[in-house]
Amino acid sequence: IVGHPVWHIPHILCACFPGHLGEMILLQLDRHGICVSTGSAFTSGQASSAYVLEAMGLSQQEAASALRFSLGRENTYQQIDRTLQVLKSILEKR
């Protein structure tokens, strides 16, 4: 989990998945209709957003494995559970 353990925005989670490329996980989640982002929110849409995560102390490899999950009022517990199940199956394939 990236960020401060207490002082963070509660509806946004940034997590690293060592040994995996965030972009590849993103593509596989997208195939299941699950939308996530790579990199940091501060550089959304830019070609290289890793520098913000690296400035927070992450290595290049950790930054490249990062995904950002954003939740809203419309999200349900069932959607979160499904996302976790799909994510687990993606990570276990490697």
PDB file of C-alpha atoms in Angstrom:
ATOM      1  CA  ILE A   1       0.000   0.000   0.000  1.00  0.00           C
ATOM      2  CA  VAL A   2       1.415   3.366  -1.008  1.00  0.00           C
ATOM      3  CA  GLY A   3       0.970   6.422   1.166  1.00  0.00           C
ATOM      4  CA  HIS A   4       0.636   7.345   4.790  1.00  0.00           C
ATOM      5  CA  PRO A   5      -1.201   4.767   6.930  1.00  0.00           C
ATOM      6  CA  VAL A   6      -3.416   7.404   8.592  1.00  0.00           C
ATOM      7  CA  TRP A   7      -3.338  10.600   6.548  1.00  0.00           C
ATOM      8  CA  HIS A   8      -4.770   9.541   3.200  1.00  0.00           C
ATOM      9  CA  ILE A   9      -7.878  10.015   1.108  1.00  0.00           C
ATOM     10  CA  PRO A  10     -10.224   7.177   2.127  1.00  0.00           C
ATOM     11  CA  HIS A  11     -11.707   6.476  -1.308  1.00  0.00           C
ATOM     12  CA  ILE A  12      -8.424   6.125  -3.190  1.00  0.00           C
ATOM     13  CA  LEU A  13      -6.002   3.242  -2.780  1.00  0.00           C
ATOM     14  CA  CYS A  14      -2.630   2.993  -4.461  1.00  0.00           C
ATOM     15  CA  ALA A  15      -0.978  -0.405  -4.211  1.00  0.00           C
ATOM     16  CA  CYS A  16       2.138  -2.003  -5.669  1.00  0.00           C
ATOM     17  CA  PHE A  17       2.265  -5.545  -6.986  1.00  0.00           C
ATOM     18  CA  PRO A  18       5.961  -6.522  -6.991  1.00  0.00           C
ATOM     19  CA  GLY A  19       6.977  -8.742  -9.871  1.00  0.00           C
ATOM     20  CA  HIS A  20       4.104  -7.509 -12.032  1.00  0.00           C
ATOM     21  CA  LEU A  21       3.718  -4.548 -14.360  1.00  0.00           C
ATOM     22  CA  GLY A  22       0.826  -2.329 -13.371  1.00  0.00           C
ATOM     23  CA  GLU A  23      -0.035  -1.710 -17.009  1.00  0.00           C
ATOM     24  CA  MET A  24      -0.422  -5.440 -17.670  1.00  0.00           C
ATOM     25  CA  ILE A  25      -2.664  -5.907 -14.629  1.00  0.00           C
ATOM     26  CA  LEU A  26      -4.688  -2.882 -15.738  1.00  0.00           C
ATOM     27  CA  LEU A  27      -5.271  -4.420 -19.181  1.00  0.00           C
ATOM     28  CA  GLN A  28      -6.383  -7.726 -17.701  1.00  0.00           C
ATOM     29  CA  LEU A  29      -8.720  -6.033 -15.209  1.00  0.00           C
ATOM     30  CA  ASP A  30     -10.152  -3.972 -18.063  1.00  0.00           C
ATOM     31  CA  ARG A  31     -11.032  -7.195 -19.901  1.00  0.00           C
ATOM     32  CA  HIS A  32     -13.219  -8.018 -16.895  1.00  0.00           C
ATOM     33  CA  GLY A  33     -14.853  -4.578 -16.929  1.00  0.00           C
ATOM     34  CA  ILE A  34     -12.859  -3.321 -13.939  1.00  0.00           C
ATOM     35  CA  CYS A  35     -11.403   0.163 -14.268  1.00  0.00           C
ATOM     36  CA  VAL A  36      -8.208   1.156 -12.457  1.00  0.00           C
ATOM     37  CA  SER A  37      -5.345   3.528 -13.161  1.00  0.00           C
ATOM     38  CA  THR A  38      -1.589   3.225 -13.176  1.00  0.00           C
ATOM     39  CA  GLY A  39       0.755   5.649 -11.514  1.00  0.00           C
ATOM     40  CA  SER A  40      -0.267   8.526  -9.309  1.00  0.00           C
ATOM     41  CA  ALA A  41      -3.340  10.742  -9.482  1.00  0.00           C
ATOM     42  CA  PHE A  42      -1.103  13.791  -9.777  1.00  0.00           C
ATOM     43  CA  THR A  43       0.048  12.860 -13.273  1.00  0.00           C
ATOM     44  CA  SER A  44      -3.040  11.202 -14.706  1.00  0.00           C
ATOM     45  CA  GLY A  45      -2.905  11.061 -18.490  1.00  0.00           C
ATOM     46  CA  GLN A  46       0.815  11.702 -18.748  1.00  0.00           C
ATOM     47  CA  ALA A  47       3.180   9.235 -20.352  1.00  0.00           C
ATOM     48  CA  SER A  48       5.387   8.863 -17.276  1.00  0.00           C
ATOM     49  CA  SER A  49       3.763   9.217 -13.896  1.00  0.00           C
ATOM     50  CA  ALA A  50       6.308   7.141 -11.993  1.00  0.00           C
ATOM     51  CA  TYR A  51       8.332  10.155 -10.856  1.00  0.00           C
ATOM     52  CA  VAL A  52       5.714  11.131  -8.244  1.00  0.00           C
ATOM     53  CA  LEU A  53       5.738   7.622  -6.779  1.00  0.00           C
ATOM     54  CA  GLU A  54       9.528   7.547  -6.910  1.00  0.00           C
ATOM     55  CA  ALA A  55       9.609  10.898  -5.077  1.00  0.00           C
ATOM     56  CA  MET A  56       7.534   9.198  -2.369  1.00  0.00           C
ATOM     57  CA  GLY A  57      10.359   6.660  -1.941  1.00  0.00           C
ATOM     58  CA  LEU A  58       9.314   3.858  -4.293  1.00  0.00           C
ATOM     59  CA  SER A  59      11.844   2.207  -6.571  1.00  0.00           C
ATOM     60  CA  GLN A  60      11.324   2.298 -10.336  1.00  0.00           C
ATOM     61  CA  GLN A  61      10.147  -1.304 -10.231  1.00  0.00           C
ATOM     62  CA  GLU A  62       7.654  -0.605  -7.442  1.00  0.00           C
ATOM     63  CA  ALA A  63       6.328   2.464  -9.256  1.00  0.00           C
ATOM     64  CA  ALA A  64       5.898   0.429 -12.446  1.00  0.00           C
ATOM     65  CA  SER A  65       3.847  -2.135 -10.507  1.00  0.00           C
ATOM     66  CA  ALA A  66       1.495   0.418  -8.935  1.00  0.00           C
ATOM     67  CA  LEU A  67      -2.248   0.579  -9.510  1.00  0.00           C
ATOM     68  CA  ARG A  68      -4.693   3.174  -8.232  1.00  0.00           C
ATOM     69  CA  PHE A  69      -8.188   2.117  -7.210  1.00  0.00           C
ATOM     70  CA  SER A  70     -10.758   4.914  -6.887  1.00  0.00           C
ATOM     71  CA  LEU A  71     -14.111   4.299  -5.265  1.00  0.00           C
ATOM     72  CA  GLY A  72     -17.292   6.354  -5.281  1.00  0.00           C
ATOM     73  CA  ARG A  73     -20.703   6.319  -3.649  1.00  0.00           C
ATOM     74  CA  GLU A  74     -22.068   4.058  -6.364  1.00  0.00           C
ATOM     75  CA  ASN A  75     -19.558   1.265  -5.754  1.00  0.00           C
ATOM     76  CA  THR A  76     -20.852  -1.781  -3.889  1.00  0.00           C
ATOM     77  CA  TYR A  77     -19.256  -4.373  -1.632  1.00  0.00           C
ATOM     78  CA  GLN A  78     -20.013  -6.940  -4.331  1.00  0.00           C
ATOM     79  CA  GLN A  79     -17.966  -4.943  -6.858  1.00  0.00           C
ATOM     80  CA  ILE A  80     -15.062  -4.722  -4.434  1.00  0.00           C
ATOM     81  CA  ASP A  81     -15.232  -8.461  -3.718  1.00  0.00           C
ATOM     82  CA  ARG A  82     -15.331  -9.245  -7.451  1.00  0.00           C
ATOM     83  CA  THR A  83     -12.370  -6.944  -8.093  1.00  0.00           C
ATOM     84  CA  LEU A  84     -10.372  -8.726  -5.392  1.00  0.00           C
ATOM     85  CA  GLN A  85     -11.262 -12.139  -6.822  1.00  0.00           C
ATOM     86  CA  VAL A  86     -10.283 -11.146 -10.375  1.00  0.00           C
ATOM     87  CA  LEU A  87      -7.109  -9.440  -9.159  1.00  0.00           C
ATOM     88  CA  LYS A  88      -6.122 -12.528  -7.175  1.00  0.00           C
ATOM     89  CA  SER A  89      -6.618 -14.772 -10.220  1.00  0.00           C
ATOM     90  CA  ILE A  90      -4.499 -12.427 -12.373  1.00  0.00           C
ATOM     91  CA  LEU A  91      -1.666 -12.328  -9.848  1.00  0.00           C
ATOM     92  CA  GLU A  92      -1.709 -16.108  -9.327  1.00  0.00           C
ATOM     93  CA  LYS A  93      -1.294 -16.800 -13.061  1.00  0.00           C
ATOM     94  CA  ARG A  94       2.288 -15.621 -12.907  1.00  0.00           C
TER      95      ARG A  94
END
